[in-house]
Amino acid sequence: MAAIDELKDLLSQDIRQLESLADILEQEKSCLSSSDVQALQSIMTEKNTILDQVRARAKQKIHVLVAMGYRPEGGAPSRFIRSAGLSDLAELWSQANERLAVCQEINRNNGRVISHMQKRLSRLTDIFRGASGQQKLYGAHGEQTGNSQRTILASA
């Protein structure tokens, strides 16, 4: 049963760090809205450190699960844990997944903010270069693209 205890310990560490990561992502959001680049730099370093540790533990968890009899082709690890009747472990796994989903959502939102900031910066750069009169079109994914005069509408 040492493997179960090790997995519980790894999941508990994940839960704590994912809670910290959510706080860091909220700080990142605040820095993005206030354009505080210096604070953003330190937040990014802290965020990357936590992400590296969570990734390393993910590998450890898979190794422990494989040692317990888990096979990836058998479905999700949570399914394996539930089928083994390990309710405490299943609860910890669920909590870690919930916290991960929260972090992913905050990170997605921050990514959208960064994307909008990049588009705004690109438009300003175009204005400074004198290219602001160029017509813009929207691509398949909603991104703006320049419209060159050599666009072919049809060919025989």
XYZ file of N, CA and C in Angstrom:
468
model
N 0.809 -1.208 0.000
C 0.000 0.000 0.000
C 0.852 1.272 0.000
N 2.161 1.137 -0.057
C 3.046 2.298 -0.103
C 2.801 3.113 -1.366
N 2.444 2.441 -2.463
C 2.170 3.147 -3.718
C 0.965 4.071 -3.566
N -0.047 3.620 -2.852
C -1.240 4.443 -2.640
C -0.879 5.679 -1.823
N -0.080 5.484 -0.765
C 0.346 6.627 0.057
C 1.190 7.601 -0.753
N 2.054 7.072 -1.605
C 2.887 7.943 -2.445
C 2.013 8.744 -3.403
N 1.014 8.094 -3.978
C 0.102 8.772 -4.896
C -0.709 9.845 -4.162
N -1.163 9.529 -2.947
C -1.890 10.516 -2.149
C -1.011 11.732 -1.862
N 0.252 11.478 -1.528
C 1.181 12.570 -1.249
C 1.399 13.429 -2.498
N 1.587 12.789 -3.643
C 1.790 13.524 -4.895
C 0.553 14.366 -5.245
N -0.625 13.793 -5.060
C -1.858 14.525 -5.353
C -2.063 15.684 -4.383
N -1.720 15.491 -3.130
C -1.834 16.582 -2.144
C -0.906 17.731 -2.507
N 0.307 17.393 -2.953
C 1.237 18.427 -3.402
C 0.680 19.155 -4.622
N 0.083 18.408 -5.558
C -0.529 19.021 -6.740
C -1.620 20.005 -6.335
N -2.481 19.580 -5.424
C -3.597 20.421 -5.005
C -3.075 21.733 -4.422
N -2.095 21.643 -3.530
C -1.528 22.864 -2.931
C -0.904 23.766 -3.999
N -0.133 23.169 -4.883
C 0.535 23.992 -5.896
C -0.432 24.533 -6.935
N -1.470 23.801 -7.259
C -2.454 24.309 -8.210
C -3.249 25.462 -7.598
N -3.474 25.421 -6.293
C -4.108 26.562 -5.624
C -3.198 27.787 -5.703
N -1.900 27.574 -5.478
C -0.927 28.670 -5.601
C -0.873 29.176 -7.036
N -0.927 28.261 -7.986
C -0.887 28.647 -9.393
C -2.099 29.499 -9.763
N -3.265 29.147 -9.245
C -4.467 29.947 -9.510
C -4.280 31.367 -8.980
N -3.690 31.495 -7.788
C -3.419 32.824 -7.230
C -2.431 33.584 -8.115
N -1.404 32.902 -8.573
C -0.399 33.527 -9.429
C -1.028 33.975 -10.750
N -1.904 33.146 -11.304
C -2.570 33.507 -12.554
C -3.480 34.721 -12.366
N -4.103 34.827 -11.203
C -4.913 36.015 -10.901
C -4.017 37.253 -10.798
N -2.842 37.098 -10.196
C -1.882 38.204 -10.131
C -1.423 38.592 -11.541
N -1.208 37.576 -12.378
C -0.824 37.828 -13.759
C -1.899 38.646 -14.463
N -3.139 38.272 -14.236
C -4.274 38.991 -14.830
C -4.261 40.448 -14.398
N -4.009 40.672 -13.121
C -3.952 42.035 -12.591
C -2.806 42.823 -13.223
N -1.648 42.182 -13.356
C -0.479 42.845 -13.973
C -0.742 43.157 -15.438
N -1.441 42.270 -16.126
C -1.761 42.517 -17.528
C -2.682 43.724 -17.667
N -3.640 43.854 -16.766
C -4.573 44.977 -16.863
C -3.910 46.301 -16.495
N -2.885 46.248 -15.645
C -2.201 47.484 -15.251
C -0.903 47.704 -16.023
N -0.576 46.770 -16.926
C 0.653 46.836 -17.738
C 1.914 46.942 -16.878
N 1.932 46.216 -15.768
C 3.094 46.198 -14.871
C 4.067 45.113 -15.333
N 4.975 45.491 -16.209
C 5.867 44.535 -16.855
C 6.855 43.915 -15.862
N 7.377 44.704 -14.935
C 8.343 44.167 -13.977
C 7.718 43.093 -13.096
N 6.541 43.360 -12.572
C 5.857 42.370 -11.743
C 5.502 41.147 -12.576
N 5.140 41.374 -13.825
C 4.774 40.278 -14.728
C 5.953 39.336 -14.943
N 7.162 39.883 -15.034
C 8.358 39.057 -15.207
C 8.538 38.086 -14.043
N 8.433 38.582 -12.815
C 8.625 37.703 -11.660
C 7.490 36.693 -11.536
N 6.294 37.101 -11.894
C 5.145 36.185 -11.862
C 5.339 35.064 -12.876
N 5.838 35.410 -14.054
C 6.071 34.392 -15.084
C 7.111 33.367 -14.619
N 8.144 33.845 -13.948
C 9.178 32.932 -13.439
C 8.574 31.986 -12.407
N 7.791 32.534 -11.493
C 7.153 31.714 -10.451
C 6.164 30.724 -11.075
N 5.416 31.194 -12.049
C 4.434 30.343 -12.742
C 5.134 29.177 -13.435
N 6.218 29.452 -14.136
C 6.941 28.400 -14.848
C 7.557 27.382 -13.892
N 8.027 27.837 -12.737
C 8.586 26.931 -11.732
C 7.515 25.952 -11.248
N 6.353 26.475 -10.925
C 5.257 25.621 -10.449
C 4.834 24.648 -11.542
N 4.715 25.143 -12.765
C 4.313 24.262 -13.871
C 5.312 23.131 -14.080
N 6.599 23.441 -13.980
C 7.618 22.396 -14.113
C 7.462 21.337 -13.026
N 7.183 21.776 -11.799
C 7.019 20.835 -10.695
C 5.763 19.981 -10.873
N 4.675 20.580 -11.339
C 3.432 19.829 -11.576
C 3.654 18.799 -12.686
N 4.369 19.191 -13.741
C 4.661 18.241 -14.836
C 5.514 17.077 -14.344
N 6.511 17.383 -13.528
C 7.380 16.319 -13.004
C 6.570 15.346 -12.145
N 5.667 15.870 -11.324
C 4.826 14.995 -10.496
C 3.853 14.193 -11.347
N 3.407 14.743 -12.458
C 2.506 13.995 -13.348
C 3.204 12.734 -13.843
N 4.469 12.869 -14.195
C 5.238 11.690 -14.626
C 5.377 10.690 -13.478
N 5.640 11.197 -12.280
C 5.768 10.316 -11.117
C 4.455 9.572 -10.862
N 3.342 10.289 -10.969
C 2.038 9.666 -10.723
C 1.772 8.545 -11.717
N 2.107 8.776 -12.969
C 1.895 7.732 -13.976
C 2.755 6.506 -13.663
N 4.011 6.732 -13.262
C 4.889 5.603 -12.917
C 4.317 4.809 -11.742
N 3.809 5.513 -10.736
C 3.224 4.838 -9.577
C 1.975 4.068 -9.996
N 1.138 4.702 -10.817
C -0.080 4.027 -11.278
C 0.241 2.779 -12.104
N 1.243 2.873 -12.971
C 1.647 1.707 -13.774
C 2.124 0.591 -12.851
N 2.875 0.955 -11.810
C 3.351 -0.047 -10.846
C 2.174 -0.704 -10.118
N 1.055 0.039 -10.008
C -0.141 -0.493 -9.353
C -0.989 -1.330 -10.310
N -0.634 -1.365 -11.600
C -1.392 -2.164 -12.558
C -2.143 -1.359 -13.593
N -2.055 -0.046 -13.551
C -2.734 0.797 -14.533
C -2.109 0.642 -15.908
N -2.960 0.563 -16.921
C -2.517 0.532 -18.303
C -3.214 1.674 -19.038
N -2.460 2.544 -19.714
C -3.053 3.702 -20.401
C -4.175 3.344 -21.373
N -4.062 2.210 -22.021
C -5.116 1.825 -22.965
C -6.422 1.455 -22.254
N -6.377 1.339 -20.941
C -7.564 1.001 -20.158
C -8.448 2.190 -19.829
N -8.062 3.387 -20.260
C -8.857 4.582 -20.007
C -8.145 5.543 -19.082
N -8.882 6.501 -18.590
C -8.319 7.547 -17.742
C -7.857 6.975 -16.398
N -6.810 7.559 -15.833
C -6.333 7.084 -14.521
C -7.421 7.140 -13.446
N -8.271 8.172 -13.501
C -9.328 8.289 -12.493
C -10.270 7.089 -12.547
N -10.499 6.583 -13.730
C -11.363 5.401 -13.896
C -10.712 4.174 -13.249
N -9.402 4.033 -13.464
C -8.657 2.932 -12.858
C -8.727 3.018 -11.334
N -8.548 4.210 -10.797
C -8.559 4.417 -9.348
C -9.935 4.077 -8.767
N -10.983 4.543 -9.441
C -12.348 4.241 -8.961
C -12.647 2.750 -9.044
N -12.204 2.121 -10.130
C -12.490 0.688 -10.295
C -11.746 -0.154 -9.258
N -10.637 0.389 -8.728
C -9.890 -0.321 -7.689
C -10.503 -0.092 -6.312
N -11.553 0.731 -6.240
C -12.238 0.980 -4.974
C -11.469 1.881 -4.019
N -10.614 2.724 -4.554
C -9.793 3.610 -3.728
C -10.459 4.985 -3.644
N -11.506 5.077 -2.832
C -12.331 6.286 -2.802
C -11.563 7.515 -2.305
N -10.678 7.367 -1.303
C -9.897 8.519 -0.826
C -9.003 9.047 -1.941
N -8.383 8.138 -2.642
C -7.500 8.502 -3.741
C -8.301 9.138 -4.884
N -9.469 8.588 -5.161
C -10.331 9.126 -6.217
C -10.762 10.549 -5.885
N -11.030 10.819 -4.614
C -11.431 12.171 -4.196
C -10.279 13.157 -4.391
N -9.077 12.760 -3.995
C -7.912 13.624 -4.195
C -7.671 13.876 -5.683
N -7.804 12.833 -6.496
C -7.618 12.962 -7.943
C -8.626 13.964 -8.509
N -9.867 13.857 -8.054
C -10.921 14.752 -8.514
C -10.635 16.197 -8.103
N -10.197 16.400 -6.866
C -9.863 17.746 -6.399
C -8.731 18.353 -7.230
N -7.706 17.563 -7.505
C -6.582 18.049 -8.312
C -7.058 18.418 -9.719
N -7.917 17.586 -10.299
C -8.440 17.875 -11.640
C -9.278 19.150 -11.654
N -10.078 19.359 -10.603
C -10.895 20.573 -10.517
C -10.006 21.812 -10.446
N -8.968 21.750 -9.643
C -8.059 22.897 -9.516
C -7.296 23.148 -10.819
N -6.936 22.063 -11.484
C -6.264 22.191 -12.772
C -7.190 22.868 -13.785
N -8.458 22.481 -13.806
C -9.423 23.086 -14.736
C -9.576 24.583 -14.464
N -9.590 24.982 -13.190
C -9.681 26.402 -12.830
C -8.462 27.152 -13.362
N -7.276 26.573 -13.153
C -6.031 27.197 -13.632
C -6.042 27.323 -15.152
N -6.511 26.289 -15.835
C -6.553 26.325 -17.299
C -7.482 27.424 -17.791
N -8.612 27.608 -17.122
C -9.564 28.643 -17.531
C -8.984 30.040 -17.319
N -8.377 30.276 -16.172
C -7.760 31.581 -15.908
C -6.643 31.829 -16.921
N -5.843 30.818 -17.189
C -4.735 30.954 -18.138
C -5.255 31.240 -19.548
N -6.353 30.581 -19.942
C -6.966 30.846 -21.248
C -7.400 32.307 -21.345
N -8.026 32.802 -20.280
C -8.465 34.201 -20.279
C -7.275 35.149 -20.365
N -6.221 34.852 -19.611
C -5.021 35.682 -19.676
C -4.418 35.636 -21.082
N -4.455 34.478 -21.705
C -3.958 34.338 -23.075
C -4.739 35.208 -24.043
N -6.052 35.306 -23.839
C -6.875 36.167 -24.697
C -6.490 37.632 -24.517
N -6.240 38.025 -23.276
C -5.826 39.404 -23.001
C -4.507 39.687 -23.705
N -3.559 38.767 -23.593
C -2.254 38.936 -24.241
C -2.426 39.016 -25.756
N -3.276 38.180 -26.307
C -3.527 38.191 -27.748
C -4.085 39.544 -28.192
N -5.025 40.090 -27.439
C -5.597 41.400 -27.768
C -4.536 42.490 -27.666
N -3.676 42.390 -26.664
C -2.599 43.365 -26.506
C -1.629 43.280 -27.689
N -1.336 42.074 -28.141
C -0.439 41.910 -29.286
C -1.053 42.493 -30.553
N -2.347 42.295 -30.740
C -3.022 42.855 -31.912
C -2.995 44.372 -31.867
N -3.239 44.920 -30.687
C -3.227 46.374 -30.528
C -1.826 46.915 -30.821
N -0.803 46.249 -30.315
C 0.580 46.661 -30.562
C 0.913 46.567 -32.047
N 0.422 45.530 -32.691
C 0.661 45.361 -34.125
C 0.014 46.502 -34.911
N -1.195 46.881 -34.539
C -1.870 47.990 -35.219
C -1.102 49.294 -35.026
N -0.626 49.523 -33.806
C 0.157 50.728 -33.540
C 1.447 50.727 -34.349
N 2.079 49.580 -34.446
C 3.304 49.458 -35.240
C 3.019 49.764 -36.702
N 1.885 49.274 -37.205
C 1.494 49.564 -38.588
C 1.307 51.060 -38.796
N 0.697 51.715 -37.826
C 0.476 53.157 -37.926
C 1.811 53.895 -37.973
N 2.737 53.508 -37.096
C 4.043 54.162 -37.075
C 4.809 53.942 -38.371
N 4.605 52.806 -38.992
C 5.289 52.510 -40.253
C 4.571 53.130 -41.448
N 3.409 53.693 -41.209
C 2.656 54.295 -42.300
C 1.844 53.299 -43.084
N 1.630 52.137 -42.541
C 0.892 51.093 -43.252
C -0.555 51.009 -42.795
N -1.029 52.031 -42.094
C -2.382 51.949 -41.533
C -3.470 52.010 -42.586
N -3.140 52.528 -43.798
C -4.147 52.614 -44.847
C -4.409 51.288 -45.535
N -3.591 50.291 -45.233
C -3.764 48.985 -45.870
C -5.041 48.327 -45.360
N -5.834 47.824 -46.291
C -7.070 47.168 -45.906
C -6.776 45.862 -45.197
N -7.622 45.533 -44.239
C -7.477 44.288 -43.489
C -8.671 43.383 -43.781
N -8.386 42.107 -43.835
C -9.421 41.090 -43.977
C -9.338 40.167 -42.775
N -10.363 39.384 -42.565
C -10.356 38.418 -41.472
C -10.148 37.024 -42.038
N -9.240 36.274 -41.408
C -8.956 34.911 -41.826
C -9.964 33.934 -41.250
N -9.724 32.666 -41.489
C -10.631 31.601 -41.067
C -10.794 31.532 -39.553
N -9.783 31.962 -38.798
C -9.847 31.888 -37.342
C -10.148 33.241 -36.713
N -10.592 34.221 -37.509
C -10.970 35.518 -36.983
C -9.816 36.483 -36.824
N -8.607 36.087 -37.249
C -7.457 36.973 -37.137
C -7.425 37.914 -38.333
N -6.868 39.108 -38.110
C -6.763 40.069 -39.202
C -5.550 39.756 -40.054
N -5.731 39.885 -41.368
C -4.612 39.708 -42.282
C -4.609 40.878 -43.249
N -3.438 41.215 -43.733
C -3.327 42.310 -44.692
C -3.884 41.905 -46.038
N -4.381 42.874 -46.757
C -4.945 42.624 -48.077
C -3.995 43.217 -49.105
N -3.302 42.374 -49.817
C -2.405 42.876 -50.851
C -3.194 43.091 -52.127
N -2.660 43.945 -52.989
C -3.339 44.245 -54.243
C -3.283 43.081 -55.217
N -2.427 42.101 -54.962
C -2.260 40.999 -55.905
C -3.124 39.799 -55.539
N -4.157 39.972 -54.744
C -5.021 38.860 -54.366
C -5.794 38.373 -55.591
N -5.731 37.092 -55.852
C -6.438 36.496 -56.986
C -7.778 35.978 -56.478
N -8.842 36.479 -57.073
C -10.179 36.062 -56.661
C -10.619 34.797 -57.368
N -10.169 34.644 -58.616
C -10.545 33.457 -59.372
C -9.514 33.220 -60.460
N -9.431 32.007 -60.905
C -8.551 31.711 -62.041
C -9.235 30.687 -62.935
N -8.852 30.705 -64.181
C -9.485 29.818 -65.143
C -8.815 28.474 -65.166
